[in-house]
Coordinates of C-alpha atoms and ligand atoms in Angstrom, one line a residue:
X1 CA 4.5 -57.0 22.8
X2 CA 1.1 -54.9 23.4
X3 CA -1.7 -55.4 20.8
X4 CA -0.5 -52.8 17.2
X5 CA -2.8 -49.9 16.7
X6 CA -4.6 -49.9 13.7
X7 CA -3.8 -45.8 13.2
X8 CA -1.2 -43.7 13.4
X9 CA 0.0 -40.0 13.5
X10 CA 2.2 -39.4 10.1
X11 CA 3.2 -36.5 8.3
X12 CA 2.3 -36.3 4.5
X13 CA 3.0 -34.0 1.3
X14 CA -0.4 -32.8 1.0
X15 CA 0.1 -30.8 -2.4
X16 CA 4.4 -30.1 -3.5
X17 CA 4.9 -26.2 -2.6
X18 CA 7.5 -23.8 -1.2
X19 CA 7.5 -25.1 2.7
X20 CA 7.1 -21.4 3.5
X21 CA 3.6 -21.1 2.1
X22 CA 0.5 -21.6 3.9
X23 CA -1.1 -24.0 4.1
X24 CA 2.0 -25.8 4.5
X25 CA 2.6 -28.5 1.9
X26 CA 3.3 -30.8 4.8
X27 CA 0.4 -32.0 6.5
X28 CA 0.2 -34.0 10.1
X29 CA -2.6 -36.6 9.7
X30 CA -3.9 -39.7 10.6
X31 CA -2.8 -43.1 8.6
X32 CA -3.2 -46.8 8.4
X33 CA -0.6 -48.7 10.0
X34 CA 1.0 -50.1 6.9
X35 CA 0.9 -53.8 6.6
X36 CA 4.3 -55.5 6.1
X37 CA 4.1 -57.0 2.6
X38 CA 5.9 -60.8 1.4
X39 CA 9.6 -60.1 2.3
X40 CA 8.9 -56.8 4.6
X41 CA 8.7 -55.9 8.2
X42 CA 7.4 -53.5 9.9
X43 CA 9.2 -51.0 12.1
X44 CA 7.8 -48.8 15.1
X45 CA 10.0 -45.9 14.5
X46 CA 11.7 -44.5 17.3
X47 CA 13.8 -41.2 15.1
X48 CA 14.1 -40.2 11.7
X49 CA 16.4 -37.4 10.2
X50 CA 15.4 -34.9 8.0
X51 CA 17.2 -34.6 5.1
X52 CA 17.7 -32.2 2.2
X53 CA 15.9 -34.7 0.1
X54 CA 12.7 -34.1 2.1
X55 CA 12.7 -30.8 1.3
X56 CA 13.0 -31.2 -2.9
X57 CA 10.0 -34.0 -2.1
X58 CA 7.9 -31.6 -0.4
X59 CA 8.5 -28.5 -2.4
X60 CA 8.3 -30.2 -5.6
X61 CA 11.9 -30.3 -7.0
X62 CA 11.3 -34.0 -7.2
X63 CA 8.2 -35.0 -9.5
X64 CA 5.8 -37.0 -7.4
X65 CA 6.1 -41.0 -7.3
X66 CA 3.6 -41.5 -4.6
X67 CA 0.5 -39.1 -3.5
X68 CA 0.4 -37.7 0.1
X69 CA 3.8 -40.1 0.9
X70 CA 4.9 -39.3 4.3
X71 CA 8.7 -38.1 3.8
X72 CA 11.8 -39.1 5.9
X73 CA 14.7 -41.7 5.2
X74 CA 17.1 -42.0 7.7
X75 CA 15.5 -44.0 10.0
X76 CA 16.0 -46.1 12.9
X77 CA 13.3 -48.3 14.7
X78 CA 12.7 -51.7 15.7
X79 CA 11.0 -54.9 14.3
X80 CA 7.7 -54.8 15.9
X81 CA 5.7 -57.5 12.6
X82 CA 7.5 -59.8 10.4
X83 CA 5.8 -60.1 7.3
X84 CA 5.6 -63.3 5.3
X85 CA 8.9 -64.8 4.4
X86 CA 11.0 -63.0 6.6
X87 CA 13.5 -64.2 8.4
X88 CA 16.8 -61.9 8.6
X89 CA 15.4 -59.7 11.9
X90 CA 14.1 -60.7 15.0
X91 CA 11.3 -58.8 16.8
X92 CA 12.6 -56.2 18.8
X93 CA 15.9 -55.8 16.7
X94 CA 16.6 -52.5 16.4
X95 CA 17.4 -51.3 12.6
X96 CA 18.5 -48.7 10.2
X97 CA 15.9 -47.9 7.3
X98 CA 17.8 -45.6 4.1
X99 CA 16.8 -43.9 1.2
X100 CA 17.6 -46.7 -1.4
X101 CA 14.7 -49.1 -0.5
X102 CA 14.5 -51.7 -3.3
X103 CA 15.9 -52.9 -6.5
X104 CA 15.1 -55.3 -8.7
X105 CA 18.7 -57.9 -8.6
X106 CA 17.8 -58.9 -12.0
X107 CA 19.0 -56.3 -14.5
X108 CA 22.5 -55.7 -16.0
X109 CA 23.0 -53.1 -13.1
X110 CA 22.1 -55.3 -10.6
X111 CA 24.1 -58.6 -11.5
X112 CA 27.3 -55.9 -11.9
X113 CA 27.3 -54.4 -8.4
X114 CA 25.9 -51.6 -9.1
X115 CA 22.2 -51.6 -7.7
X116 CA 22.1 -47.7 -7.1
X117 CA 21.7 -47.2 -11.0
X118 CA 18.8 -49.8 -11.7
X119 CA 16.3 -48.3 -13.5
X120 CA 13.5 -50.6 -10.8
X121 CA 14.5 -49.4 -7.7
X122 CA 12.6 -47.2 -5.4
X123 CA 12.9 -45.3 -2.7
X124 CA 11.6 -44.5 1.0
X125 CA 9.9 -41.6 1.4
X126 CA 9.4 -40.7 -2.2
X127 CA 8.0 -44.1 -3.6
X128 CA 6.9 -45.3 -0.2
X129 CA 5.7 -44.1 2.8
X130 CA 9.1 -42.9 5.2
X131 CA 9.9 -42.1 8.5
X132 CA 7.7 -38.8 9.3
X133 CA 5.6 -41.4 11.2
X134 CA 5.0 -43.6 14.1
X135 CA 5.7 -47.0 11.8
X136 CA 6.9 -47.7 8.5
X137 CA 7.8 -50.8 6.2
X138 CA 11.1 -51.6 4.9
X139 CA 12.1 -54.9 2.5
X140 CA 14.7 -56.8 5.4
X141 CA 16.9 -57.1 2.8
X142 CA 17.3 -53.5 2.1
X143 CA 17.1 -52.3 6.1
X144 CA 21.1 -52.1 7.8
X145 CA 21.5 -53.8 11.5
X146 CA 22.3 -51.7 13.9
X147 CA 23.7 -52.3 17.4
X148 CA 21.2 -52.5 20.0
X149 CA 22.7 -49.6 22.1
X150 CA 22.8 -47.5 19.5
X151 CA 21.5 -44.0 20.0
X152 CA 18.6 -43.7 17.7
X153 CA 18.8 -39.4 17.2
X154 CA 22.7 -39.4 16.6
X155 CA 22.6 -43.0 13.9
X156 CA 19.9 -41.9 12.1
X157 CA 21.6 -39.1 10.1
X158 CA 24.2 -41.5 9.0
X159 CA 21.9 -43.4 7.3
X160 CA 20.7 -41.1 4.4
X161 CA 23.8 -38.0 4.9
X162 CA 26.9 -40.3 5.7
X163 CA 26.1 -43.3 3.1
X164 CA 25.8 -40.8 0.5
X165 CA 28.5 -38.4 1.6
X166 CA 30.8 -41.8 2.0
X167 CA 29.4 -42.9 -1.7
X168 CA 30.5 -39.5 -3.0
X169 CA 33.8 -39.3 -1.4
X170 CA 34.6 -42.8 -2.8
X171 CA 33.4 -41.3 -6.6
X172 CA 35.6 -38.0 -6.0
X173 CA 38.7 -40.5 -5.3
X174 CA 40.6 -38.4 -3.0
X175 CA 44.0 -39.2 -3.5
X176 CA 45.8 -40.4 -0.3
X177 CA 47.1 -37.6 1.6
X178 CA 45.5 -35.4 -0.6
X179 CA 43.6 -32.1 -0.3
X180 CA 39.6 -32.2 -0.4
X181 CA 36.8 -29.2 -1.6
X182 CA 33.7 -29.2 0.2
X183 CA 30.7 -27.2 -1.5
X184 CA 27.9 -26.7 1.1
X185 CA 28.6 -27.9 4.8
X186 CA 25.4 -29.4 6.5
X187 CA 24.3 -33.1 7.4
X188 CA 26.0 -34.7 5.0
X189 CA 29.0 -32.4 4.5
X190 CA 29.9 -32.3 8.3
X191 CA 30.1 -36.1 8.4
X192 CA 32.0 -36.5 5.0
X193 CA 34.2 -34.0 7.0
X194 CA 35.3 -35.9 9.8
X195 CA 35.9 -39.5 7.9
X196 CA 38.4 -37.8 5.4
X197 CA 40.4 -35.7 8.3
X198 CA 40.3 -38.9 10.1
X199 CA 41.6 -40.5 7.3
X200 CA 44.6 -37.8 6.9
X201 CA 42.9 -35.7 4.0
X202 CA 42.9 -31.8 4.0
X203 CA 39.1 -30.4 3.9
X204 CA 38.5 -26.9 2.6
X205 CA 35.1 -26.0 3.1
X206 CA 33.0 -23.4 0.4
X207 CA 29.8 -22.1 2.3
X208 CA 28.0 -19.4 2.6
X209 CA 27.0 -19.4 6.0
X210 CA 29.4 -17.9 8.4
X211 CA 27.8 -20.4 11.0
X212 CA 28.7 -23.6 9.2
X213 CA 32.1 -22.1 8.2
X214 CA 33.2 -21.9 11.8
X215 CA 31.4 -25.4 12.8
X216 CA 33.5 -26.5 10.1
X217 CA 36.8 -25.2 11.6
X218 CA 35.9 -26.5 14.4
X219 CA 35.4 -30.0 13.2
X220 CA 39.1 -29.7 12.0
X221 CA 38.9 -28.6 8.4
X222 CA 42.1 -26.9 7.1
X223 CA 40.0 -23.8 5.9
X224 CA 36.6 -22.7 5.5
X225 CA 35.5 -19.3 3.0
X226 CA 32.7 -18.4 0.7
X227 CA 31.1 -20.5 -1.5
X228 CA 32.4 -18.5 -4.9
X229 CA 35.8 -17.9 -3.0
X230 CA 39.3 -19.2 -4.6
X231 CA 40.8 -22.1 -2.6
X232 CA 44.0 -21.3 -0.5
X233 CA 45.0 -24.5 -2.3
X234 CA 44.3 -26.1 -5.5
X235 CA 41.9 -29.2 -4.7
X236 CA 42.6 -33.1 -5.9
X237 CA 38.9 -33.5 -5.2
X238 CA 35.7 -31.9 -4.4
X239 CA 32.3 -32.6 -3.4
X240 CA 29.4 -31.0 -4.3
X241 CA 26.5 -31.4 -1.4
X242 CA 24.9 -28.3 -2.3
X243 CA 21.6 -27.8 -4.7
X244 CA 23.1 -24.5 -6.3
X245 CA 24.4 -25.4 -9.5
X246 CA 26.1 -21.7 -9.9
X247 CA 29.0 -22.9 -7.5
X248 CA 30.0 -25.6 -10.1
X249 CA 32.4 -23.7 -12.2
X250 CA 34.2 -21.9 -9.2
X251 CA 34.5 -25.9 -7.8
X252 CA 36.0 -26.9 -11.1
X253 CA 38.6 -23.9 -11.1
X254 CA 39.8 -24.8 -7.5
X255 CA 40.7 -28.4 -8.9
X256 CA 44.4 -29.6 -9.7
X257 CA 45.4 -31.1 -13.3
X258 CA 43.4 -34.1 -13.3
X259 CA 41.1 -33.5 -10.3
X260 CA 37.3 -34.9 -9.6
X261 CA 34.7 -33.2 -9.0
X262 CA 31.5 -35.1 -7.3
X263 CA 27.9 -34.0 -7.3
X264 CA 26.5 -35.4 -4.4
X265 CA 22.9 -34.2 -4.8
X266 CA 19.8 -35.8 -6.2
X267 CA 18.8 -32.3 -7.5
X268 CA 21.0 -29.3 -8.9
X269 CA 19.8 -26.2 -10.4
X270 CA 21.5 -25.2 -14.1
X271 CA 25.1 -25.2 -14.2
X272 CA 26.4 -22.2 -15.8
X273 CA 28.1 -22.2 -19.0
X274 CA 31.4 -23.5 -18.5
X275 CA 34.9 -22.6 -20.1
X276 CA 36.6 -25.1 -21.3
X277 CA 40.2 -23.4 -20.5
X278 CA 39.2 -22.8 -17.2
X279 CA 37.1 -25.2 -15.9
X280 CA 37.4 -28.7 -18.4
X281 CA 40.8 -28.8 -19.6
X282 CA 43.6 -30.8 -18.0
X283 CA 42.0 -33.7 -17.8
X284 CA 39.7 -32.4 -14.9
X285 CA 36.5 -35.0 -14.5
X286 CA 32.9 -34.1 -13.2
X287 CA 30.8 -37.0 -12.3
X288 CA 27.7 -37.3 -9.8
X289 CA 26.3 -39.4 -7.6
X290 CA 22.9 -41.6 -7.5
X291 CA 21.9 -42.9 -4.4
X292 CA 24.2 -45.6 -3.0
X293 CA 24.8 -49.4 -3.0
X294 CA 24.1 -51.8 0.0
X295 CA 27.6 -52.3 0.1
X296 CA 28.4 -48.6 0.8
X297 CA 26.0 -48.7 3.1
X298 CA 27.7 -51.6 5.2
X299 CA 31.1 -50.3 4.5
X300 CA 30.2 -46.4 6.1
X301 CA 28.2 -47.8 9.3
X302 CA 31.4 -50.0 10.1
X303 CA 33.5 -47.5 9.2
X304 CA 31.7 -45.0 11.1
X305 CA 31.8 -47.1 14.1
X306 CA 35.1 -47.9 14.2
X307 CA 36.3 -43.8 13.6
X308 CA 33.7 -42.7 16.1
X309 CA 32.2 -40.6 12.8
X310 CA 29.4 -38.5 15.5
X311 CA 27.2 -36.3 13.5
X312 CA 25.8 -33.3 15.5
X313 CA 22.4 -32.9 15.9
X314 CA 19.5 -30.4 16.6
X315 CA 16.3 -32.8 18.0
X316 CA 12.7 -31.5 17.0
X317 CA 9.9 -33.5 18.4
X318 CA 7.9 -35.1 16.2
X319 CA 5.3 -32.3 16.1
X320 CA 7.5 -29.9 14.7
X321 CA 8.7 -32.0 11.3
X322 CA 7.5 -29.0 9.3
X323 CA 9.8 -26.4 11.5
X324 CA 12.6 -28.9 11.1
X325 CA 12.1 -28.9 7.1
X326 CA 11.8 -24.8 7.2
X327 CA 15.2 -24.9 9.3
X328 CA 16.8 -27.3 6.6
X329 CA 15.4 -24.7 4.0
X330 CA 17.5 -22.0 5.5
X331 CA 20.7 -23.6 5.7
X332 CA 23.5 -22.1 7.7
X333 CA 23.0 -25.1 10.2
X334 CA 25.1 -26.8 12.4
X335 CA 25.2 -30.3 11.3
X336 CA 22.2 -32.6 11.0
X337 CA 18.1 -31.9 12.3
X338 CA 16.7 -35.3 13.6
X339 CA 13.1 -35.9 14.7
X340 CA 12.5 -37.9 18.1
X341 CA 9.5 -40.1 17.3
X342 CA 9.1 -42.5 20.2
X343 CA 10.9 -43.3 23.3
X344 CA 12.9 -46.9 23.1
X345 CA 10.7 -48.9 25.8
X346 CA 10.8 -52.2 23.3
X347 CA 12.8 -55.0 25.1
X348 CA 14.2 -57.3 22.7
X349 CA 12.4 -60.6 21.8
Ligands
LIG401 ZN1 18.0 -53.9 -11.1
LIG402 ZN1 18.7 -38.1 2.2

């Protein structure tokens, strides 16, 4: 393996802002290679996804955890510097880096299986530096392996979009057989998509673009309409990938006697007020979502294999991060954007 560079290109959130203003929040710059800490290797990062969660970091919908942190956490790279007391990868191994980055496997959360709500854990591209770079750091213990054929721009959206999608659909315990509501249809959506229908469940799909509502139909959902629109059918379950709170009591109304309702999202504006009658009563339960356990994690990738879950994908060079964000902004897209870092010239060790 050559000699690491001591710099790097990286993009960084130069000051939270609407992506759309200039100077653009999201900077390119120069970095330090990080340096993989006790327990931590580092990665040279062949693609990265961009996620709607980039977007709340960058614009400010998230408070900050981490000055100029470079966003991005779906990625996938390979081992190129184990740091001390590592052990679980080789050099060269090619592996999945996610949002959910650490916890700290002490507290009651922790000990109960339920890592995603401990109140330690941080998160890549938000507390640490993520994959809108040439090389990042991940805790092995924390990082997925990943088959060494695997294609770096089409795994790296499963990583952020179809852990927590498969997270969601697990809390919005679709009934089997049953009927599905899906509330926004983009990365994650599209992927939560095809591992219910392959699973024999019935999607409807709420949306406001006209694009995503035929990508959706074509993906084999039962229906596809507006986002405020009645269902064809009343729902078991829904899932709620999009930020706009306003769609939450039309989701609730769509729902069967005793129906869940999951919010996906790590950001949603106000709900509305809600009436009781109409939206609460009969035993109908909201609940959201937090991030995701290791176990999910594990569970979705084999999953995924095994069902041939494929998200689609639109590939911006790494240049372009900031278009790729503004095209995430807009919606209406057809699946997931993925940034192509580097080309996979690094024979394993
Ligand atoms: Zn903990
Ligand atoms: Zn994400």
């Amino acid at each position: 393996m050559s000699e690491m560079p001591k710099v790097m290109r990286a993009w960084e959130v130069t000051k939270p802002g609407p992506i759309d203003q200039s100077p653009c929040p999201l900077q390119l710059v120069e970095k330090p290679v990080p340096t993989p800490q006790v327990g931590e290797v580092l990665v040279k990062i062949l693609a990265c996804g961009v996620c709607h969660t980039d977007l709340h970091v960058t614009e400010g919908d998230l408070p900050v955890h981490r000055e100029r942190v470079t966003p991005g956490h779906e990625i996938v790279g390979r081992v190129v510097q184990q740091g001390p007391g590592t052990q679980r990868f080789q050099l060269g191994e090619k592996i999945g880096i996610p949002w959910f980055r650490h916890a700290c496997g002490v507290c009651r959360f922790c000990r109960s299986g339920r890592e995603n709500l401990c109140p330690h854990s941080t998160y890549t591209g938000w507390d640490h530096d993520g994959g809108y770079a040439e090389y990042v750091t991940v805790p092995e213990g924390f990082a997925y392996r990943l088959a060494d054929d695997a294609d770096p721009m089409t795994t790296a959206p499963l990583l952020c979009a179809g852990i927590i999608g498969y997270r969601a659909y697990l809390r919005a315990k679709v009934p089997a057989g049953g009927t599905l509501g899906l509330y926004g249809f983009g990365g994650s959506a599209h992927l939560t998509a095809q591992l219910a229908i392959q699973q024999g469940i019935e999607v409807h799909v709420f949306t406001r673009g006209q694009d995503a509502q035929k990508f959706a139909l074509k993906l084999g959902c039962a229906s596809a309409q507006g986002a405020y629109d009645k269902s064809p059918v009343l729902l078991d379950s829904a899932i709620m990938f999009s930020p706009a709170g306003a769609m939450v009591p039309n989701a609730l109304a769509n729902l069967v006697p005793g129906g869940t309702l999951a919010l996906a999202g790590i950001h949603l504006s106000d709900v509305p007020s809600l009436n009781y009658q109409q939206h609460l009563f009969h035993e109908k339960e909201v609940t959201s979502v937090e991030s995701n356990t290791r176990r999910d994690g594990e569970e979705f990738l084999t999953l995924a294999h095994r069902l041939r879950i494929q998200p689609t994908i639109t590939s911006y060079p790494f240049e372009k991060a900031d278009e790729a964000l503004k095209r995430v902004a807009k919606g209406n897209l057809d699946g997931a954007c993925v940034l192509k870092i580097s080309d996979d010239h690094i024979a394993k060790k």
